[in-house]
Coordinates of C-alpha atoms in Angstrom, one line a residue:
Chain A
X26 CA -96.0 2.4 -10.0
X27 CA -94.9 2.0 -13.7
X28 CA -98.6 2.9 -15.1
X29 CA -97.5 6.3 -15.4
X30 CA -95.8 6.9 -19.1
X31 CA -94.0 9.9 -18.2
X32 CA -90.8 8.7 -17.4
X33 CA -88.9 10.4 -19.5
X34 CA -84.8 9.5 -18.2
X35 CA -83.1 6.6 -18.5
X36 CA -79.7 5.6 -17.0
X37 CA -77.2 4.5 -19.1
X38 CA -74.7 3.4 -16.2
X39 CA -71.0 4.3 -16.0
X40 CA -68.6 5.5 -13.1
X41 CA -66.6 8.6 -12.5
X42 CA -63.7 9.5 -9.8
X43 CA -61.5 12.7 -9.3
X44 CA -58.5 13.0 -7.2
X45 CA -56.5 16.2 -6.6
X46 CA -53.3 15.8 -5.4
X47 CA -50.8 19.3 -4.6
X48 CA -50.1 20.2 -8.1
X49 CA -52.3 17.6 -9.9
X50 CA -55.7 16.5 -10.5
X51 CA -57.1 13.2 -11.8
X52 CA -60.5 12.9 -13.0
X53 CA -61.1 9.4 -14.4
X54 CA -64.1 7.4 -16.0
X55 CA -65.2 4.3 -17.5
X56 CA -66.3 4.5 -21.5
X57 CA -69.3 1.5 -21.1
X58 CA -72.5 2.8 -22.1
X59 CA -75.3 0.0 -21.0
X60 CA -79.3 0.8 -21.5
X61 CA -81.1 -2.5 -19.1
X62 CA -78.7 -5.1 -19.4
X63 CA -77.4 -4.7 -23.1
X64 CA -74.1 -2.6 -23.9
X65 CA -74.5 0.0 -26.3
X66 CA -70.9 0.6 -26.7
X67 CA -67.9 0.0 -25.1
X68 CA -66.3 3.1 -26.6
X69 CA -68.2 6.2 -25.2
X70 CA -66.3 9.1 -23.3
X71 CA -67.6 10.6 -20.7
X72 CA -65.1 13.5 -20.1
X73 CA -65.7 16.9 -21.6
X74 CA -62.4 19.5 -21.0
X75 CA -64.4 22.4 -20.9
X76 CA -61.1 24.8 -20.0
X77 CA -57.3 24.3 -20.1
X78 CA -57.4 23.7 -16.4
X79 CA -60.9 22.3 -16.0
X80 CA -62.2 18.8 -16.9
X81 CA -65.8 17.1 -16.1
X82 CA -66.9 13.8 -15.5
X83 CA -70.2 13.0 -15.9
X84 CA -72.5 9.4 -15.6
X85 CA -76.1 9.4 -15.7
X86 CA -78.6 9.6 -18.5
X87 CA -76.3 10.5 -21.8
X88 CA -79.1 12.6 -23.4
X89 CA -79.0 15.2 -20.2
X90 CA -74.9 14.6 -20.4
X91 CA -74.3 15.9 -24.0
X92 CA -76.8 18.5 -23.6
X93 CA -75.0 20.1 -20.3
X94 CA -71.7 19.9 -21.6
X95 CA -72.6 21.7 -24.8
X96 CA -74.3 24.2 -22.7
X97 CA -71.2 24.5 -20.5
X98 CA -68.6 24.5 -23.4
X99 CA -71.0 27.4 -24.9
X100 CA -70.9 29.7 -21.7
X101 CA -67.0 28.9 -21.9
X102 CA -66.4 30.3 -25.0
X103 CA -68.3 33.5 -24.4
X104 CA -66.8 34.1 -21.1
X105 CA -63.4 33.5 -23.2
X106 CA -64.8 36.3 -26.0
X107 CA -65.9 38.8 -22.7
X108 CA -62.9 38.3 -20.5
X109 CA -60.2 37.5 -23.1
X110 CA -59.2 34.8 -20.4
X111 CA -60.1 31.1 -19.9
X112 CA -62.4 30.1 -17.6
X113 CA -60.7 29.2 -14.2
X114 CA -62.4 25.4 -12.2
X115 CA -63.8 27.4 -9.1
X116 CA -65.4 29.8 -11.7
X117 CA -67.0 26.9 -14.0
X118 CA -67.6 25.2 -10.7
X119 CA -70.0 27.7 -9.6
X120 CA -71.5 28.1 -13.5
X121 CA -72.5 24.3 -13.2
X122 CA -74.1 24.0 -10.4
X123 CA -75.9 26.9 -11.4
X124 CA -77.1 25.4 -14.6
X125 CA -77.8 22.5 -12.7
X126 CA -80.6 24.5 -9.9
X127 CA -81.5 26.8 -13.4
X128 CA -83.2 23.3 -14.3
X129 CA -84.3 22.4 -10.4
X130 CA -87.9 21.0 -11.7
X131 CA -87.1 18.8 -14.7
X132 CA -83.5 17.9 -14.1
X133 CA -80.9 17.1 -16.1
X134 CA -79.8 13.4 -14.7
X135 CA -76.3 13.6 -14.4
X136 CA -74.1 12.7 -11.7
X137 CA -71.0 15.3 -11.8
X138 CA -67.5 15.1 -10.7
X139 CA -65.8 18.4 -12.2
X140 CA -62.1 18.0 -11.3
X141 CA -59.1 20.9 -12.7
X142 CA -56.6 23.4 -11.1
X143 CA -57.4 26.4 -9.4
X144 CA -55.7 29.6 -9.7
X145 CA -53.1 28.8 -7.2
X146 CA -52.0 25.7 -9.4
X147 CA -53.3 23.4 -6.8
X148 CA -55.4 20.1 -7.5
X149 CA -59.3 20.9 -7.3
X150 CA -61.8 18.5 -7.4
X151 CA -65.9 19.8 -7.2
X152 CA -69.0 17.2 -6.9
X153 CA -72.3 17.6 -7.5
X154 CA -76.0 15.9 -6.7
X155 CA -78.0 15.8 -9.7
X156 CA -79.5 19.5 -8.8
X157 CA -76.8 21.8 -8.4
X158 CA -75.6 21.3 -4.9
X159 CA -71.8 21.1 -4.9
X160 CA -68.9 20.7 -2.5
X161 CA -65.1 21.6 -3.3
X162 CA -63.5 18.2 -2.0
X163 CA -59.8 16.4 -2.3
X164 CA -61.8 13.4 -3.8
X165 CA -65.0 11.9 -5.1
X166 CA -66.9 9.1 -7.1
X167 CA -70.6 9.5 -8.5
X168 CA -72.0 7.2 -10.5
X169 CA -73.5 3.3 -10.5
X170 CA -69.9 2.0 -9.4
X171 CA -69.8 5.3 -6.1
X172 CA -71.0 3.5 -3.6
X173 CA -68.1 1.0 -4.4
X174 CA -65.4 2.9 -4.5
X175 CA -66.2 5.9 -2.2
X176 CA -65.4 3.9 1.1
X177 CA -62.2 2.8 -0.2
X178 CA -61.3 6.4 -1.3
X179 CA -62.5 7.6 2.1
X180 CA -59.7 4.7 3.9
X181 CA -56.8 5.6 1.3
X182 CA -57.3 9.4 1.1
X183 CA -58.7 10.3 4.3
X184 CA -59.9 14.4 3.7
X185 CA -59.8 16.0 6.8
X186 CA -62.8 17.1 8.3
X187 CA -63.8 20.8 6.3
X188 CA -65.2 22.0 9.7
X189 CA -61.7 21.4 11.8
X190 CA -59.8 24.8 12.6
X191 CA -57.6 25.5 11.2
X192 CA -58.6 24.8 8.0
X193 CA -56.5 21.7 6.5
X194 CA -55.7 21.3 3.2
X195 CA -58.5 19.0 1.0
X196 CA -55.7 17.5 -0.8
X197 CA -54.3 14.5 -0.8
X198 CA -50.3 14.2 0.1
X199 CA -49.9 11.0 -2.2
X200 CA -48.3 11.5 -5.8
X201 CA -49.7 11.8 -9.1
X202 CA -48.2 8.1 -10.0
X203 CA -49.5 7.0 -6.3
X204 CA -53.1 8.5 -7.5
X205 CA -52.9 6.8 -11.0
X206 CA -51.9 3.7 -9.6
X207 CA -55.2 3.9 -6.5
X208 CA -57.7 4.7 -9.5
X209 CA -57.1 1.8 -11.6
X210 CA -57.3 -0.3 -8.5
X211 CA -60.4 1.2 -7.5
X212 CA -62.0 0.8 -11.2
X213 CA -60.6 -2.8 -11.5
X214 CA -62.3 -4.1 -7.8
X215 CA -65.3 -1.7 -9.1
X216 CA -65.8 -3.9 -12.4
X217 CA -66.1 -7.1 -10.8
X218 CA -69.0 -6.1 -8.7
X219 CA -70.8 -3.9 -10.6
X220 CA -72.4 -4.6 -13.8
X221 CA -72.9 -1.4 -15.5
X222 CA -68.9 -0.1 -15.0
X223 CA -66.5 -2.3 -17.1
X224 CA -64.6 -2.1 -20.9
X225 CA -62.0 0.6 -20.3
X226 CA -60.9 3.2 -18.2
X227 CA -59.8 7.0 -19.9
X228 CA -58.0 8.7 -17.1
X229 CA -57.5 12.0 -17.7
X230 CA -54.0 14.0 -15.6
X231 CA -53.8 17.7 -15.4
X232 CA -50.8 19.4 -14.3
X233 CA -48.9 22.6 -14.4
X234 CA -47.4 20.9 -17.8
X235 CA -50.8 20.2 -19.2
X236 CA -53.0 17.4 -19.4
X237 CA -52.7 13.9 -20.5
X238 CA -54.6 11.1 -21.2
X239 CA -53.8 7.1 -20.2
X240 CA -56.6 4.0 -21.1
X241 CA -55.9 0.8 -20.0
X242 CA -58.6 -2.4 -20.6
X243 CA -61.5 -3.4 -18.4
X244 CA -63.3 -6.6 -17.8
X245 CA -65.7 -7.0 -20.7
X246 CA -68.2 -9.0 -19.3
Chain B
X30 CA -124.3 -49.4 14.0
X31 CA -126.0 -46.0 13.3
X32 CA -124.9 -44.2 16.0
X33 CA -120.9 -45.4 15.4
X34 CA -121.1 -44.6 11.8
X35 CA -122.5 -41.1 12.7
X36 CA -119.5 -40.4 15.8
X37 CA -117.1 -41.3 13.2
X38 CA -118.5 -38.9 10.6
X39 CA -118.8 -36.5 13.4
X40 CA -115.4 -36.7 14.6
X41 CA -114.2 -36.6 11.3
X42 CA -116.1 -33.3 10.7
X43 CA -114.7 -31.9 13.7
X44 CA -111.2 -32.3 13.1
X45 CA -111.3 -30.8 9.6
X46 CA -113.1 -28.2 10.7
X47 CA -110.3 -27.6 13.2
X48 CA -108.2 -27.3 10.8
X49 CA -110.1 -25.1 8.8
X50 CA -110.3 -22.5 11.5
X51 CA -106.5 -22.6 12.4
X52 CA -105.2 -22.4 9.0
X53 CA -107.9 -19.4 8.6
X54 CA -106.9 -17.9 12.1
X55 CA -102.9 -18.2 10.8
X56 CA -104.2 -16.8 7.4
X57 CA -105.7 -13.5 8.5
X58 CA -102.3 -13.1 10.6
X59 CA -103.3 -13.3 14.1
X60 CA -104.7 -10.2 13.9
X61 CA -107.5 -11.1 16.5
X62 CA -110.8 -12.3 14.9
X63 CA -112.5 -14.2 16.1
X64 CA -114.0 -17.2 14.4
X65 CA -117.8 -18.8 14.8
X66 CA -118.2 -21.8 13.0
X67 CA -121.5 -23.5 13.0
X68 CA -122.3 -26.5 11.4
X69 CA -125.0 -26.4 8.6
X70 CA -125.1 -29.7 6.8
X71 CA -123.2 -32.6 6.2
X72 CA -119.4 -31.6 5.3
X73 CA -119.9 -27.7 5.4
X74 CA -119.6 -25.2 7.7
X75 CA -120.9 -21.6 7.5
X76 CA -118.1 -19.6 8.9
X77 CA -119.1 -16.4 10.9
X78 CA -116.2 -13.9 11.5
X79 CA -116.7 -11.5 14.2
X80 CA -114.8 -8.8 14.7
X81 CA -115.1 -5.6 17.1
X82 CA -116.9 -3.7 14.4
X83 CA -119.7 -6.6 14.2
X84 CA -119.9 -10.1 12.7
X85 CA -119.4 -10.5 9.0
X86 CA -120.3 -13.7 7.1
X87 CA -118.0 -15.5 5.0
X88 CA -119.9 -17.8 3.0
X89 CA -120.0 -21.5 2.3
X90 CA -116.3 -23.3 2.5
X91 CA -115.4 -26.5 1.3
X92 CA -112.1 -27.3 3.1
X93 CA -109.0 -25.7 1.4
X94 CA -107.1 -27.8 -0.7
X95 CA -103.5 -28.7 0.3
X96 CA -100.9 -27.9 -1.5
X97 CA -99.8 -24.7 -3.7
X98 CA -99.3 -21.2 -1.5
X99 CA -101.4 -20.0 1.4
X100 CA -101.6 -16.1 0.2
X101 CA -103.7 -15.1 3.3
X102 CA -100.7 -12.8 4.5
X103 CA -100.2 -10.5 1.1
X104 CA -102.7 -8.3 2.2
X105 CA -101.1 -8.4 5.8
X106 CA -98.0 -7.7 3.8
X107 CA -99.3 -4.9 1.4
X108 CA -100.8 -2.7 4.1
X109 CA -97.4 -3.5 6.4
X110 CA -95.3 -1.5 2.8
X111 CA -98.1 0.6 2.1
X112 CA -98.7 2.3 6.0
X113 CA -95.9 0.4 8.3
X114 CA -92.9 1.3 6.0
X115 CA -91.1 -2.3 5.3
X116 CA -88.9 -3.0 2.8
X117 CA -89.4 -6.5 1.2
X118 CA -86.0 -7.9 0.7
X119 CA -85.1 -8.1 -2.5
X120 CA -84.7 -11.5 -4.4
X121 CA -81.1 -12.9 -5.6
X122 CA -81.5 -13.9 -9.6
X123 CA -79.1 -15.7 -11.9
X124 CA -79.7 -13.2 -14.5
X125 CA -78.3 -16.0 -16.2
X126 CA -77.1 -17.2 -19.8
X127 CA -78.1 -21.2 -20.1
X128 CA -77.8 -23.3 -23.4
X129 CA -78.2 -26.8 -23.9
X130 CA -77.8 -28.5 -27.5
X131 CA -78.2 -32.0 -28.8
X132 CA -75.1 -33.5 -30.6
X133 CA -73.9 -36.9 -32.4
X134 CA -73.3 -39.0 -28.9
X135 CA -75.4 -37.4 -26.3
X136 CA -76.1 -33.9 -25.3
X137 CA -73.9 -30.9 -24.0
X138 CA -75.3 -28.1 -21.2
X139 CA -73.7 -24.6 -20.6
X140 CA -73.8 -22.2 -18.3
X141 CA -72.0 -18.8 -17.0
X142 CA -70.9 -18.1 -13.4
X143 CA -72.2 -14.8 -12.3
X144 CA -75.2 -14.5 -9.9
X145 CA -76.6 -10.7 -9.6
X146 CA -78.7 -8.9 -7.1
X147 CA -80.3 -6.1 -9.0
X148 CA -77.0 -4.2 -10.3
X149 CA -74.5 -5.8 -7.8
X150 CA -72.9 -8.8 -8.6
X151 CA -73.8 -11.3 -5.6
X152 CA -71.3 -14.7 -6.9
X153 CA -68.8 -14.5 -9.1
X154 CA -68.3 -18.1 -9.6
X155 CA -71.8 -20.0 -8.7
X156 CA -72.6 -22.9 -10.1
X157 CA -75.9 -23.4 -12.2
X158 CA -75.7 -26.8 -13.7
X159 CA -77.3 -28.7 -10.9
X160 CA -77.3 -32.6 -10.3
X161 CA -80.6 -34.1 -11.3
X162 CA -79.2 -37.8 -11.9
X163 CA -75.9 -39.9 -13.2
X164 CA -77.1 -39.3 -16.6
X165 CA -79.2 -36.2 -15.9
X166 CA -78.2 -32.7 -15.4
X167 CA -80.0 -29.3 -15.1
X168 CA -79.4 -26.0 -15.7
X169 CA -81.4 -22.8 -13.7
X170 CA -82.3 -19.6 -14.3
X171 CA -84.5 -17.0 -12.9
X172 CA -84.6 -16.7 -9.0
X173 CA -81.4 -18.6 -7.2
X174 CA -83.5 -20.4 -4.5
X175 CA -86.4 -21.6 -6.5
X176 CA -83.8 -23.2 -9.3
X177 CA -81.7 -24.8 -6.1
X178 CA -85.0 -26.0 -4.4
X179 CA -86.9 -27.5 -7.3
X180 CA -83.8 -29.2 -9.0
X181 CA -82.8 -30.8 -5.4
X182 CA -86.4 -31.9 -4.7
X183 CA -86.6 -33.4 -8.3
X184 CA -82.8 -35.1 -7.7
X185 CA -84.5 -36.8 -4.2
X186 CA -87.7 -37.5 -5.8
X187 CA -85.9 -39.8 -9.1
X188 CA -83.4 -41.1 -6.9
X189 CA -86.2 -42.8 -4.4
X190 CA -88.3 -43.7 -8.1
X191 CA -84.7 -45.5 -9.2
X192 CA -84.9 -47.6 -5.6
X193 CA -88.4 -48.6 -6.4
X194 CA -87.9 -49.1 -10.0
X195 CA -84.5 -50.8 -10.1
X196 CA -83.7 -48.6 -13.7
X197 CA -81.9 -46.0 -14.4
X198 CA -83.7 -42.3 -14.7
X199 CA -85.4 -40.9 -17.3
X200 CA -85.5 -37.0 -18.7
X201 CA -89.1 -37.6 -19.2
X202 CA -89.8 -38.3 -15.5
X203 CA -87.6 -35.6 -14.3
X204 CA -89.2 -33.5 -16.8
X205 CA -92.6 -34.2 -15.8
X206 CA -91.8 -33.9 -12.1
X207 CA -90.9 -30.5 -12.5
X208 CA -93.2 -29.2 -15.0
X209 CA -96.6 -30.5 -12.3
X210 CA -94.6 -28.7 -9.7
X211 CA -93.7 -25.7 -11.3
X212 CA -97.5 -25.3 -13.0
X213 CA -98.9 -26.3 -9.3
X214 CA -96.7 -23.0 -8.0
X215 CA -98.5 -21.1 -11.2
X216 CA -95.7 -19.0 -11.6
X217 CA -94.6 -18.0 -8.8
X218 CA -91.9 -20.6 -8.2
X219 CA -89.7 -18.1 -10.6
X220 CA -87.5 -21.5 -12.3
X221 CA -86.9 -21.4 -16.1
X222 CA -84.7 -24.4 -16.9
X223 CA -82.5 -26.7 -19.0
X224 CA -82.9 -29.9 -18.4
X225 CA -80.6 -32.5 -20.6
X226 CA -79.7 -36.2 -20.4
X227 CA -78.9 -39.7 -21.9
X228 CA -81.5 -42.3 -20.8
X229 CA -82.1 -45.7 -22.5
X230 CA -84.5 -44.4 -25.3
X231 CA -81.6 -41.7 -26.7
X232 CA -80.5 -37.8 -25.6
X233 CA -83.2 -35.6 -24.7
X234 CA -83.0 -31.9 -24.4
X235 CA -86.1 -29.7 -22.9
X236 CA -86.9 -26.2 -21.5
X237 CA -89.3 -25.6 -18.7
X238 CA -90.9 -22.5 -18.2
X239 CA -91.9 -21.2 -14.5
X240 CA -95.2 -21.3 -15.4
X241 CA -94.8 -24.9 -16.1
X242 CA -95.0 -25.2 -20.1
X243 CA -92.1 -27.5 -21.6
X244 CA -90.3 -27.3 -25.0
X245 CA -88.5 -30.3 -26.5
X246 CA -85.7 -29.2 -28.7
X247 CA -82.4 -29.8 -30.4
X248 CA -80.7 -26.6 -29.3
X249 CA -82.1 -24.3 -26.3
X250 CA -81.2 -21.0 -24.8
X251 CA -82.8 -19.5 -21.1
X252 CA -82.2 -16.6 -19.1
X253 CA -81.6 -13.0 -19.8
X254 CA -78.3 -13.6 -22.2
X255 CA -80.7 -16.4 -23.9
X256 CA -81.1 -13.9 -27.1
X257 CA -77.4 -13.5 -27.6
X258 CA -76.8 -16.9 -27.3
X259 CA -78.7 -17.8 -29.8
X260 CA -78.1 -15.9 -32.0
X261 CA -74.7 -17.7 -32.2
X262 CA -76.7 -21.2 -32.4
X263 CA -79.0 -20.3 -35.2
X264 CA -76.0 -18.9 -37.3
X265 CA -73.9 -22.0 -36.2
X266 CA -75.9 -25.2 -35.3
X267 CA -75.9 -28.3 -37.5
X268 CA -77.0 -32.1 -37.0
X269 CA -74.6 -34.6 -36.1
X270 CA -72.3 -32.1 -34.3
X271 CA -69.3 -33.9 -33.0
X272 CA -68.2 -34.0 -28.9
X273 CA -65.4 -31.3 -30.0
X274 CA -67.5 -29.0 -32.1
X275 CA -70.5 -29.2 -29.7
X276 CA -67.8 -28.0 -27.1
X277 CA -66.9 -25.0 -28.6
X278 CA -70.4 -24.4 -30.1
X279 CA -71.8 -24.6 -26.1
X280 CA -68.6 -22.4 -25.3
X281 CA -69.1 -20.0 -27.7
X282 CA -72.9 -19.1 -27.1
X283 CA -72.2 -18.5 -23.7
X284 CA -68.9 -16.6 -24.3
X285 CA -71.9 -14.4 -26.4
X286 CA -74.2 -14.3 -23.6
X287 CA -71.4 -12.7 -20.9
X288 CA -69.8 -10.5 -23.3
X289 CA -72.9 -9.2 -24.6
X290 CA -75.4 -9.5 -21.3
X291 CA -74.7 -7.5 -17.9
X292 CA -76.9 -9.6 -15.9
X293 CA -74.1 -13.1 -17.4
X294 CA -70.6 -13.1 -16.7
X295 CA -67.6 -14.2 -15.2
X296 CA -66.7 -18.0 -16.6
X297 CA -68.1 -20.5 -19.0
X298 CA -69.3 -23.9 -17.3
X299 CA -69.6 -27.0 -19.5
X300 CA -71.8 -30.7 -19.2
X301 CA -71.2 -33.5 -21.6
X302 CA -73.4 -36.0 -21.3
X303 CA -73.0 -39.5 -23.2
X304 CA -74.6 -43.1 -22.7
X305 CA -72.6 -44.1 -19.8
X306 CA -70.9 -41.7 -19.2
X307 CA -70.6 -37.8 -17.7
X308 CA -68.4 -35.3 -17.7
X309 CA -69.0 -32.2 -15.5
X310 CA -66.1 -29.5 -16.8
X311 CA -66.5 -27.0 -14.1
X312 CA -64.8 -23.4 -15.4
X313 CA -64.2 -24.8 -18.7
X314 CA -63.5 -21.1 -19.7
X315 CA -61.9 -18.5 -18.1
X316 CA -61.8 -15.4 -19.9
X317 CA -62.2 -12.6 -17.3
X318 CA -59.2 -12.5 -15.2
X319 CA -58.7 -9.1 -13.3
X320 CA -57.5 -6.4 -15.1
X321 CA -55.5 -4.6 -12.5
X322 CA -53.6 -5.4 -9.2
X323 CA -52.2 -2.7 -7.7
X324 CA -48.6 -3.8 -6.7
X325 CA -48.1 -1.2 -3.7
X326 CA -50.8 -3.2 -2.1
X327 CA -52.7 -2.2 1.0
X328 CA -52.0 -1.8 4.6
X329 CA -54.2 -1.5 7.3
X330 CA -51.9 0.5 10.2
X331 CA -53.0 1.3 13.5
X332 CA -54.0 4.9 13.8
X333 CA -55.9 4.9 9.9
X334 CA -58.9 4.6 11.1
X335 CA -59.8 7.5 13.3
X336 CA -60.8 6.8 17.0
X337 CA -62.6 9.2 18.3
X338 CA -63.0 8.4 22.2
X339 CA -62.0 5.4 24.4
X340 CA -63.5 4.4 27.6
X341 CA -62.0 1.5 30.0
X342 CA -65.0 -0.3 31.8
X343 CA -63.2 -2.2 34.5
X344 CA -65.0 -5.7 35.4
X345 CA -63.2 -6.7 38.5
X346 CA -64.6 -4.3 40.9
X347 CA -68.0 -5.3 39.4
X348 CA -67.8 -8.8 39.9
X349 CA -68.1 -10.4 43.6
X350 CA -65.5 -13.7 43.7
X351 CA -68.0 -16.0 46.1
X352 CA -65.5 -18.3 47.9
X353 CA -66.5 -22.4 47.4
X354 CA -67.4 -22.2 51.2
X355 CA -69.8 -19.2 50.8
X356 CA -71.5 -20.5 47.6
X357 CA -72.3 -24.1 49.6
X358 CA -74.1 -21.7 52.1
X359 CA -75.9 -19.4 49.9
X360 CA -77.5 -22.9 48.3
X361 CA -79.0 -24.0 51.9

């Protein structure tokens, strides 16, 4: 059906994971950005820190991706000029997906993993569909490379079922180095299968200290 | 006399007609028509399809002509999509970067490794450069089956022509072989190729579209990394190229094509090809080792994957033990 000349997105490929551990949260992302099957660059971020303690991930369509993260990093700033405080991840959380359903009819395609700490201090990680509807989980991947990595996340993380009583905690018992060390994997076995996820990796750690950033090489091919 | 020449006509009518009518019936996809056929005059026969909502004619039929697809079941097949809900499997394509170029001794073939299906990588080390003769090699792109089928039927077909012939193969008859095939299939037979050799009249280099048209030339790229690789042979090719430098030229455009090309990847594969002589260097490159092994490594524990019931079927009590004695009887 490709008579019709209003297709208006294009995806321009990439991968995204979050992990939140106790006191930690790792939201990481490949930097390839691909339109068909030529590279565009192999340099591109797709992390935005919209707070202190809150960091998004986003693949999908690049135009929709630096438009929603300007509009989020806007709404920050005034909440931060209302409230005198930054904006806390539960709170941007429900903002996004909001944004997200404001736009339910022409969406903005992007994949979302928003991942930061939440008031307590503990690990947080939020994913979205490309509407607005969003889960608070210990984990997630979205993006052309999820479909890869999601089951292997889902045997080394195992969350507990959100409906079992009582409630059990999301996050994931492992340490941040432990985490680090499953994400490369994951992106590296991700890479060799999927064509649109590859170059490098920009992982992004947030802890009580602060956040801090780690890129290590990709297969270029 | 008459009369035998005439049974021999009509028996000859009949069994074409017979044919006719099952390769019609097998067409329209057993679907249930029925078919009248009635003879009209000499060789034709006017064929009357009747179905339950009346009889339809469908006009005057010369035999159909063998060879080349039957497409009687797309429609079959469209309305199955369109109203029954099947998914068509998809098709597994090379989405490939081949090169081929001409140098001072012979020629040299190229090839990456990685076979795709859609955005999935299906092979990461396939091999592409297919066997056509001793002194003949091929390279395929486009849809994995169709380069694998036509290059092996090509291989059989010179290797019975060098038993009949007594001489060694040409390019030119493995090139025409596939070019009436491919332009037979008119297209659909999705194979764009490479095709290089040494025979007694010099080195010979040719691309074959899957239509069926043919280039002759002294460097060639195919495939969807075809524009990046030659980019690197307009900007680098020269007559008279050594073994060495035709090498690393080879190397280097296809080193362009998986760097530059998602649908290439993975290693570099390499052909010389010299009077006498062939050398096939399989992974000549390596250049995309993994990046990362994790070194905790993974175990697989009893108990990590959830079970969520158990049930313990007994088959003893189910099963009777006939002793040898009561079997014997039970056979009476």
């Amino acid at each position: 059906m490709s008579r019709r000349g209003d297709w208006v997105y294009e995806n321009n490929g990439g991968t995204c994971v979050a992990i939140a551990g106790a006191d930690y949260c790792v939201i990481a992302a490949d930097t390839r950005l691909s339109v068909g099957y030529s590279i565009l660059t192999r340099d591109h971020s797709k992390i935005c820190e919209l707070a202190d303690k809150c960091v998004l991930a986003s693949s999908g369509f690049q135009g929709d991706i630096k438009a929603l993260h300007k509009n989020l990093a806007a709404r920050e700033l005034l909440y931060q000029h209302q409230h005198n405080k930054r904006m806390s991840c539960p709170a941007m959380a429900q903002l996004l997906s909001n944004t997200l359903y404001y736009k339910r009819f022409f969406p903005y395609y992007a994949f979302n993993v928003l991942g930061g700490l939440d008031s307590e201090g503990k690990g947080c990680v939020f994913t979205y569909d490309a509407v607005g509807s969003y889960e608070r989980t210990g984990y997630s991947a979205q993006g052309t490379g999820s479909t890869l990595i999601m089951p292997v996340l889902d045997n080394q993380l195992k969350s507990p079922s959100p409906l079992l009583l009582p409630a059990r905690d999301a996050v994931t018992p492992l340490s941040e180095s432990e985490a680090v060390d499953l994400v490369k994997d994951v992106f590296a076995s991700a890479t060799e299968r999927d064509i649109y996820t590859g170059d490098k990796l920009e992982i992004v750690v947030i802890n009580k200290a602060g956040t801090k950033r780690e890129y290590i090489d990709l297969r270029k091919d | 006399m008459k009369q035998k020449k005439r049974n021999e006509k009509g028996l000859a009518v009949a069994a074409r007609r017979s044919r006719l009518v099952s390769e019609l019936r097998s067409g329209i996809g057993g679907l249930g028509f029925w078919v009248n056929r009635l003879p009209v005059c000499g060789d034709f026969s006017l064929i009357l399809i009747c179905t339950g909502a009346g009889c339809r004619m469908v006009g005057y039929t010369d035999l159909p002509t063998k060879g080349g697809f039957d497409f009687g079941l797309c429609r079959r097949n469209q309305s199955l999509v369109e109203k029954g809900g099947l998914k068509i499997p998809g098709f597994l394509k090379t989405g490939t970067t081949i090169v081929g170029l001409v140098f001072k001794d012979g020629v040299v073939l190229g090839a990456d490794t990685r076979a795709t299906e859609g955005p999935i990588v299906a092979d990461k080390n396939c091999e592409k450069i297919h066997f056509m003769a001793p002194n003949i090699y091929c390279c395929g792109a486009g849809t994995a089956a169709d380069t694998e089928a036509v290059t092996d039927m090509v291989s059989s077909q010179l290797q019975l022509h060098r038993y009949a012939t007594g001489r060694e193969s040409r390019v030119v008859t493995a090139l025409t072989l596939l070019k009436s095939h491919l332009f037979k299939y008119q297209g659909h037979v999705s194979a764009a190729l490479v095709l290089g050799g040494v025979d007694c009249t010099g080195p010979h280099l040719h691309t074959v579209y899957p239509h069926g048209s043919t280039d002759t030339l002294p460097f060639a790229t195919m495939g969807s990394g075809s524009l990046a690789a030659m980019s690197v042979f307009e900007s680098k090719y020269k007559e008279g190229l050594t073994r060495e430098e035709g090498i690393k030229l080879v190397a280097e455009a296809i080193s362009g094509g998986i760097f530059n090309d998602l649908g290439s990847g993975s290693n570099v594969d390499v052909c010389v090809i010299t009077k006498g002589k062939t050398e096939y260097l399989r992974n000549y490159l390596l250049p995309n080792p993994r990046t990362y092994v994790s070194s905790k490594g993974y175990s697989f524990t009893k108990g990590q994957t959830e079970i969520l019931s158990t049930k313990i079927t007994q088959l003893k009590p189910k099963v009777e033990v006939a002793e040898g004695g009561d079997a014997i009887a039970m056979e009476e």
